PDB file of C-alpha atoms in Angstrom:
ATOM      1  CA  UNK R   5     106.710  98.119  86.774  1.00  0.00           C
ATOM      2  CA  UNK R   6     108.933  94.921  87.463  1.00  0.00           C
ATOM      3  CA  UNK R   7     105.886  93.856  89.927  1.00  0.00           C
ATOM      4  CA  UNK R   8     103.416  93.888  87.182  1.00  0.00           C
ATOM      5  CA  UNK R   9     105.562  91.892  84.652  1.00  0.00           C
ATOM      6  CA  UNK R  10     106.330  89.655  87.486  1.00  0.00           C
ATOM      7  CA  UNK R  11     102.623  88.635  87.659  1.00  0.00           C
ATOM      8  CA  UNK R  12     102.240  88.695  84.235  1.00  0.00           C
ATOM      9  CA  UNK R  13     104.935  86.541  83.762  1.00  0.00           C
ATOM     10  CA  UNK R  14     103.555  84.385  86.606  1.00  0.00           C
ATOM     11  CA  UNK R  15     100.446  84.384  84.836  1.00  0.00           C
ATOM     12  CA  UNK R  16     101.744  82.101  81.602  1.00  0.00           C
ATOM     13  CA  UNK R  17     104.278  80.317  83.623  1.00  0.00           C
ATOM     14  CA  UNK R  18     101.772  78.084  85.188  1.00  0.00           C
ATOM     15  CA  UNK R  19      98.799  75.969  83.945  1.00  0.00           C
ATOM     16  CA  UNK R  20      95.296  76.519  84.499  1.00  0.00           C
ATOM     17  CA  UNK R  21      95.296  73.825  87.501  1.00  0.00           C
ATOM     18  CA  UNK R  22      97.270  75.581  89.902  1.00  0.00           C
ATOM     19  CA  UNK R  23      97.016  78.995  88.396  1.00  0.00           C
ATOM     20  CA  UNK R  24      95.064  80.627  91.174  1.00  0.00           C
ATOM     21  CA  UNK R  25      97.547  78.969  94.012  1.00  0.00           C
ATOM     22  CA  UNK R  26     100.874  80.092  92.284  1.00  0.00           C
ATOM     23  CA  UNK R  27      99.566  83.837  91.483  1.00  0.00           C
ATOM     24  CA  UNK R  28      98.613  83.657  95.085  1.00  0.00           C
ATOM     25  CA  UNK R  29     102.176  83.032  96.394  1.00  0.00           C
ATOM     26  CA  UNK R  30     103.471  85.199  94.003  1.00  0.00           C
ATOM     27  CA  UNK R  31     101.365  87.956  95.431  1.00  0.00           C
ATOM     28  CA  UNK R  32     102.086  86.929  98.800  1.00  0.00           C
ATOM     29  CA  UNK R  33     106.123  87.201  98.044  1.00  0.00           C
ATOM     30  CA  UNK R  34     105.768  90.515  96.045  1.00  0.00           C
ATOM     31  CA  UNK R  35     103.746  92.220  98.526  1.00  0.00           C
ATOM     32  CA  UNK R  36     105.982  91.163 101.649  1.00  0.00           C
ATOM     33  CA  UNK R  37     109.593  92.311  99.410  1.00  0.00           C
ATOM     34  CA  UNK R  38     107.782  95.589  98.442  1.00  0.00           C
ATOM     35  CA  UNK R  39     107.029  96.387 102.165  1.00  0.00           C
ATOM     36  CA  UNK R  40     110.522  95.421 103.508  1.00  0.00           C
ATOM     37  CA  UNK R  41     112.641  96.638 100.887  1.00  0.00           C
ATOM     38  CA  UNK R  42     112.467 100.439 102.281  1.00  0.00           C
ATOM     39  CA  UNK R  43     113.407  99.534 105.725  1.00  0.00           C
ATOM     40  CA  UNK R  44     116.166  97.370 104.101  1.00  0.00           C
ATOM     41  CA  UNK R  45     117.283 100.618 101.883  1.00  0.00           C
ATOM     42  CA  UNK R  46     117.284 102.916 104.363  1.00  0.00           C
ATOM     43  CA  UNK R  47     119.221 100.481 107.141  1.00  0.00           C
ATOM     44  CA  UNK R  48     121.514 100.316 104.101  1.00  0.00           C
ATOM     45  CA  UNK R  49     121.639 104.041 103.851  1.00  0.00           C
ATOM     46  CA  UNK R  50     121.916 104.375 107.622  1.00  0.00           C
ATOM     47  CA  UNK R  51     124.418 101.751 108.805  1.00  0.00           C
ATOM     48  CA  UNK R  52     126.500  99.898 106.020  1.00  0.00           C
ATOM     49  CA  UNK R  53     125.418  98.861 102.368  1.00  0.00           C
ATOM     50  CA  UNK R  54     125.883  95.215 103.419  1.00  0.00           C
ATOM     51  CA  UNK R  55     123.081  95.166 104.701  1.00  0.00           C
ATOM     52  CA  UNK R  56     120.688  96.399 101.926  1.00  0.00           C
ATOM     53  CA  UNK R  57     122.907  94.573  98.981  1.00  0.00           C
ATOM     54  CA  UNK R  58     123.405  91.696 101.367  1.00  0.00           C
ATOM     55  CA  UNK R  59     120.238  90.376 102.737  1.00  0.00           C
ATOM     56  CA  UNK R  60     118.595  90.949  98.968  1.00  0.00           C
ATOM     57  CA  UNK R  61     121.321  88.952  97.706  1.00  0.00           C
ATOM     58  CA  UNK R  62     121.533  86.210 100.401  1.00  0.00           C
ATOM     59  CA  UNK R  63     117.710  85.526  99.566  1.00  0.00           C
ATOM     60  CA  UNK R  64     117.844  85.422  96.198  1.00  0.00           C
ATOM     61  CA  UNK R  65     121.279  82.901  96.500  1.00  0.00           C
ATOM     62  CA  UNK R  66     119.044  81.018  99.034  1.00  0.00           C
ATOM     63  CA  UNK R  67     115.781  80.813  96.792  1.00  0.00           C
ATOM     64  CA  UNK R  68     117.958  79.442  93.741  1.00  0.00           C
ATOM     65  CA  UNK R  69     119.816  76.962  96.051  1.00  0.00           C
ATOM     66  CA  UNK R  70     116.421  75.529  97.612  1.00  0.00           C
ATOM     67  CA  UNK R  71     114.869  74.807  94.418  1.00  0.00           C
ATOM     68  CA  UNK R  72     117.900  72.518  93.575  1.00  0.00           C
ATOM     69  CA  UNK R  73     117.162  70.515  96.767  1.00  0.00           C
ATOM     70  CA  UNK R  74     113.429  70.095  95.878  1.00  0.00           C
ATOM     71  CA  UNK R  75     112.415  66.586  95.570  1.00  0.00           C
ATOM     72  CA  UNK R  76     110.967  67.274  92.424  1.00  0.00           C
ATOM     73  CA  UNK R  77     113.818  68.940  90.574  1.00  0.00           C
ATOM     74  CA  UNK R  78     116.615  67.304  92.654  1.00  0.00           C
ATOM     75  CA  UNK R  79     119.245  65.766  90.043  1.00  0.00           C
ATOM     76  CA  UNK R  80     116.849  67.043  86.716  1.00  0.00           C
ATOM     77  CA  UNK R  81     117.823  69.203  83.793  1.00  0.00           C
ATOM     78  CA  UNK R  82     115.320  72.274  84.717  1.00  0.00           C
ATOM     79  CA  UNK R  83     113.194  73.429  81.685  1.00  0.00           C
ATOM     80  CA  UNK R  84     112.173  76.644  80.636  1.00  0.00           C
ATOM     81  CA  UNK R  85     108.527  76.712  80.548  1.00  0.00           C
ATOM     82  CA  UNK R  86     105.762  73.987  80.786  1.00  0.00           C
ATOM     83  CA  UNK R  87     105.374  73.079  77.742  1.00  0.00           C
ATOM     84  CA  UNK R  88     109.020  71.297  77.860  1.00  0.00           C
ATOM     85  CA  UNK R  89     108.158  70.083  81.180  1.00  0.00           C
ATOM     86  CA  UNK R  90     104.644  68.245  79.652  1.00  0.00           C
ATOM     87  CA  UNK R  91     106.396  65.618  77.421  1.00  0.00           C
ATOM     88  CA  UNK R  92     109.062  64.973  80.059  1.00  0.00           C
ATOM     89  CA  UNK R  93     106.195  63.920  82.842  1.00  0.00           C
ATOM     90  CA  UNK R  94     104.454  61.685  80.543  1.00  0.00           C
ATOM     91  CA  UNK R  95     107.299  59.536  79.067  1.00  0.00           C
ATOM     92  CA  UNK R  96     108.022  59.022  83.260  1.00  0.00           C
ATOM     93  CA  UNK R  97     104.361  57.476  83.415  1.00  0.00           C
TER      94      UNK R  97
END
């Protein structure tokens, strides 16, 4: 279930232009953390939790970090949805 509203989040995050590239690497990271978290469970089951709680947490810290580093959002406020982003690019032109 939180795969599906994942996409359909995904869905009305983006705008029509890159639409079909975003869903795409959504996808792409959905279907590659849905195969690997069992092996990550049960190593978690079989060794130490560190590992399961760790690595799923140590991605998730590194995700958030790298998208403060991105040229694009690198020292700006970050919005909630596009439609806040919109007027924001067009007073910059």
């Amino acid at each position: 279930m939180a795969l599906n509203v994942t996409l359909i989040y995904s869905t009305e995050l983006f705008p029509t232009c890159v639409r079909n590239s975003a869903l795409a690497l959504v996808r792409q990271a959905i279907l590659l953390g849905s195969s690997m978290a069992p092996f990550l469970v049960a190593e978690g089951r079989r060794t130490s939790r560190l590992w399961s709680f760790g690595i799923f947490g140590i991605a998730g810290c590194c995700c958030g970090l790298f998208v403060l580093f991105l040229p694009e959002t690198k020292g700006k406020t970050l919005t909630d949805n596009m439609d806040e982003e919109m007027p924001k690019e067009d007073s910059t032109i």
